[in-house]
Tab-separated table of C-alpha atoms in Angstrom:
chain	number	residue	atom	x	y	z
Q	64	MET	CA	-0.301	0.477	-0.108
Q	65	PHE	CA	1.724	3.259	-0.866
Q	66	ILE	CA	1.044	6.296	1.252
Q	67	PRO	CA	1.722	9.592	-0.548
Q	68	PRO	CA	4.173	11.275	1.316
Q	69	TRP	CA	1.564	14.601	2.264
Q	70	GLU	CA	-0.724	11.808	3.505
Q	71	ILE	CA	1.635	10.459	6.376
Q	72	VAL	CA	1.327	13.104	8.859
Q	73	THR	CA	-2.396	12.302	8.895
Q	74	LEU	CA	-1.448	8.227	10.139
Q	75	LEU	CA	0.275	10.131	13.126
Q	76	ASP	CA	-2.847	10.907	15.235
Q	77	PRO	CA	-3.284	7.251	16.768
Q	78	ALA	CA	-6.738	6.106	17.797
Q	79	PHE	CA	-5.905	4.910	20.471
Q	80	PRO	CA	-8.185	7.020	23.643
Q	81	PRO	CA	-5.528	9.536	24.823
Q	82	ARG	CA	-6.331	9.391	28.392
Q	83	ALA	CA	-5.786	5.492	28.321
Q	84	ALA	CA	-2.261	6.140	26.051
Q	85	ARG	CA	-0.987	8.753	29.224
Q	86	VAL	CA	-1.961	5.785	31.629
Q	87	PHE	CA	-0.236	2.613	29.748
Q	88	LEU	CA	2.513	4.776	28.701
Q	89	VAL	CA	3.470	5.676	32.204
Q	90	MET	CA	2.606	1.904	33.644
Q	91	ALA	CA	3.903	-0.007	31.114
Q	92	LEU	CA	6.633	1.876	29.765
Q	93	PRO	CA	8.850	0.591	32.802
Q	94	VAL	CA	7.702	-2.910	32.367
Q	95	TRP	CA	9.070	-2.699	28.574
Q	96	LEU	CA	12.363	-0.482	28.991
Q	97	TYR	CA	13.551	-3.559	31.076
Q	98	ALA	CA	12.294	-6.044	29.023
Q	99	SER	CA	14.368	-4.916	25.679
Q	100	TRP	CA	17.202	-4.063	27.958
Q	101	TYR	CA	16.971	-8.059	29.541
Q	102	ASP	CA	16.125	-9.112	26.133
Q	103	MET	CA	19.497	-6.871	24.738
Q	104	ALA	CA	21.572	-8.785	27.880
Q	105	ARG	CA	20.612	-12.345	27.541
Q	106	LEU	CA	18.569	-12.577	24.146
Q	107	LYS	CA	15.557	-13.940	26.734
Q	108	ILE	CA	12.316	-11.864	26.838
Q	109	LEU	CA	10.741	-13.269	30.788
Q	110	ASN	CA	7.718	-14.565	31.112
Q	111	GLY	CA	6.895	-12.628	33.907
Q	112	LEU	CA	7.445	-9.254	32.250
Q	113	VAL	CA	4.923	-9.885	29.060
Q	114	LEU	CA	2.584	-11.124	31.833
Q	115	LEU	CA	3.035	-8.454	34.092
Q	116	VAL	CA	2.687	-5.933	30.664
Q	117	PHE	CA	-1.039	-7.696	29.856
Q	118	GLY	CA	-2.067	-7.923	33.307
Q	119	ILE	CA	-1.906	-4.010	33.174
Q	120	PHE	CA	-3.602	-4.007	30.121
Q	121	VAL	CA	-6.618	-6.598	31.709
Q	122	ALA	CA	-6.618	-4.721	35.056
Q	123	VAL	CA	-6.490	-0.752	33.875
Q	124	GLY	CA	-8.421	-1.007	30.881
Q	125	PRO	CA	-11.968	-0.980	32.057
Q	126	LEU	CA	-10.971	2.184	33.787
Q	127	VAL	CA	-9.743	3.959	31.319
Q	128	MET	CA	-11.140	3.119	27.676
Q	129	PRO	CA	-14.486	2.560	26.431
Q	130	PHE	CA	-15.124	-0.812	27.763
Q	131	ASP	CA	-16.545	-2.036	24.548
Q	132	VAL	CA	-13.033	-0.403	22.728
Q	133	TYR	CA	-11.291	-2.845	25.857
Q	134	LEU	CA	-13.325	-5.847	24.674
Q	135	TRP	CA	-12.277	-5.402	21.145
Q	136	GLN	CA	-8.396	-5.189	22.442
Q	137	LEU	CA	-8.599	-7.862	23.897
Q	138	VAL	CA	-10.431	-9.857	21.114
Q	139	GLN	CA	-7.274	-8.881	18.770
Q	140	ALA	CA	-4.740	-9.810	21.389
Q	141	VAL	CA	-6.228	-13.634	21.343
Q	142	VAL	CA	-6.178	-13.193	17.292
Q	143	VAL	CA	-2.374	-11.519	17.451
Q	144	PHE	CA	-1.517	-14.821	19.287
Q	145	LEU	CA	-2.645	-17.112	17.790
Q	146	VAL	CA	-0.781	-15.912	14.440
Q	147	VAL	CA	2.230	-15.332	16.267
Q	148	LEU	CA	2.129	-18.917	17.833
Q	149	LEU	CA	2.024	-19.836	13.947
Q	150	PHE	CA	4.897	-17.544	12.639
Q	151	TYR	CA	7.065	-18.987	16.032
Q	152	GLY	CA	5.800	-22.549	15.005
Q	153	ALA	CA	7.032	-21.920	11.780
Q	154	GLY	CA	10.277	-21.293	13.130
Q	155	THR	CA	10.381	-17.506	12.030
Q	156	MET	CA	10.370	-15.858	14.618
Q	157	GLY	CA	11.331	-16.980	18.773
Q	158	GLY	CA	9.069	-17.580	21.787
Q	159	GLY	CA	9.825	-14.293	23.326
Q	160	ASP	CA	9.508	-12.108	20.882
Q	161	ALA	CA	5.849	-14.120	19.776
Q	162	LYS	CA	4.872	-13.723	23.330
Q	163	PHE	CA	6.754	-9.940	23.705
Q	164	ILE	CA	3.877	-8.539	20.535
Q	165	ALA	CA	0.967	-10.335	22.146
Q	166	ALA	CA	1.256	-9.210	25.363
Q	167	ALA	CA	1.955	-5.734	23.441
Q	168	SER	CA	-1.263	-6.105	20.990
Q	169	PRO	CA	-3.914	-4.316	22.765
Q	170	TYR	CA	-2.355	-1.398	23.109
Q	171	PHE	CA	-2.529	-0.487	19.399
Q	172	MET	CA	-5.654	0.070	17.412
Q	173	ARG	CA	-6.314	-2.333	14.570
Q	174	GLU	CA	-7.322	1.001	12.084
Q	175	ASP	CA	-3.665	2.067	13.012
Q	176	GLY	CA	-2.047	-0.375	11.571
Q	177	PRO	CA	-0.054	1.465	8.632
Q	178	LEU	CA	1.526	3.429	11.283
Q	179	VAL	CA	2.481	0.755	13.348
Q	180	LEU	CA	4.123	-0.482	10.525
Q	181	MET	CA	5.908	2.502	9.658
Q	182	LEU	CA	6.892	2.629	13.569
Q	183	LEU	CA	7.761	-1.174	13.500
Q	184	THR	CA	9.846	-0.878	10.456
Q	185	ALA	CA	11.659	2.348	11.403
Q	186	CYS	CA	12.046	1.057	14.854
Q	187	GLY	CA	12.997	-2.319	13.827
Q	188	LEU	CA	15.644	-0.435	11.281
Q	189	ALA	CA	17.151	1.949	13.993
Q	190	ALA	CA	17.604	-0.422	16.871
Q	191	PHE	CA	19.811	-2.760	15.103
Q	192	VAL	CA	21.945	-0.457	13.704
Q	193	THR	CA	22.324	0.799	16.509
Q	194	HIS	CA	22.785	-2.055	18.424
Q	195	ARG	CA	25.402	-3.271	15.372
Q	196	LEU	CA	27.383	-0.140	15.392
Q	197	ALA	CA	27.599	0.164	19.425
Q	198	ARG	CA	28.763	-3.695	19.331
Q	199	ALA	CA	31.351	-3.158	16.530
Q	200	ALA	CA	32.386	0.283	18.758
Q	201	GLY	CA	33.553	-2.039	20.660
Q	202	ALA	CA	30.093	-1.563	23.647
Q	203	ALA	CA	31.176	-4.976	24.710
Q	204	ARG	CA	33.702	-3.818	27.039
Q	205	ALA	CA	31.039	-1.013	28.326
Q	206	VAL	CA	29.126	-3.568	28.633
Q	207	PRO	CA	30.756	-7.087	29.144
Q	208	GLY	CA	28.648	-10.306	29.168
Q	209	TRP	CA	25.307	-9.309	27.073
Q	210	ALA	CA	24.393	-12.245	25.157
Q	211	SER	CA	23.432	-10.119	22.109
Q	212	TRP	CA	27.465	-9.129	21.504
Q	213	THR	CA	28.444	-12.301	20.459
Q	214	SER	CA	25.638	-14.289	19.355
Q	215	GLY	CA	26.474	-13.862	15.374
Q	216	ASN	CA	23.902	-12.907	13.258
Q	217	ARG	CA	20.730	-12.910	16.406
Q	218	PHE	CA	19.555	-10.044	16.986
Q	219	PRO	CA	16.908	-9.173	20.603
Q	220	LEU	CA	13.546	-7.629	18.583
Q	221	GLY	CA	12.424	-6.704	21.832
Q	222	PHE	CA	14.964	-3.934	21.699
Q	223	ALA	CA	13.007	-2.425	18.742
Q	224	LEU	CA	9.406	-3.733	19.939
Q	225	GLY	CA	9.841	-1.740	23.497
Q	226	GLY	CA	10.472	1.526	20.991
Q	227	VAL	CA	7.252	0.768	18.845
Q	228	LEU	CA	4.789	0.543	21.780
Q	229	ALA	CA	6.857	3.347	23.364
Q	230	LEU	CA	6.589	5.719	20.550
Q	231	TYR	CA	3.017	5.025	19.731
Q	232	LEU	CA	1.551	5.317	22.959
Q	233	ALA	CA	3.496	8.860	23.166
Q	234	LEU	CA	1.753	9.671	19.764
Q	235	ALA	CA	-1.399	8.363	20.955
Q	236	ALA	CA	-1.216	10.614	24.034
Q	237	ALA	CA	-0.075	14.264	22.849
């Protein structure tokens, strides 16, 4: 789908409720930042962190979102979970990344798909380049023992996914 450059600005206004975005940004972002850091250090995303962020949505969502929107976001999470489970089963995605995506999915409105894809592309590229440049520049000496420095071609996708969540919620909160 080609989007003319002059229409890109219209995509930067997410449909996610602004009040909910502000609350979720404050509550979930620190957990996702830690998950991103842990993924870079260990190339793993802890189940407890994934469950915590999903639990934040389940517990707080009905208080800050219209209830019908909240319920549709939960349905969306189930659908996304099933889709990423197929990708994981096919060996195209790691289990932690699949859990990360499924747990974050209710924080994104379906109609914001083009925006989310733009953010995923930008954050994925930025995270990959930043990670590889840091590794090449000797960051392993500053932060020794991180698995992502010596993992060959493996890349901690949680690093990029955390950025997508943060940027999306920040745009929606504005």
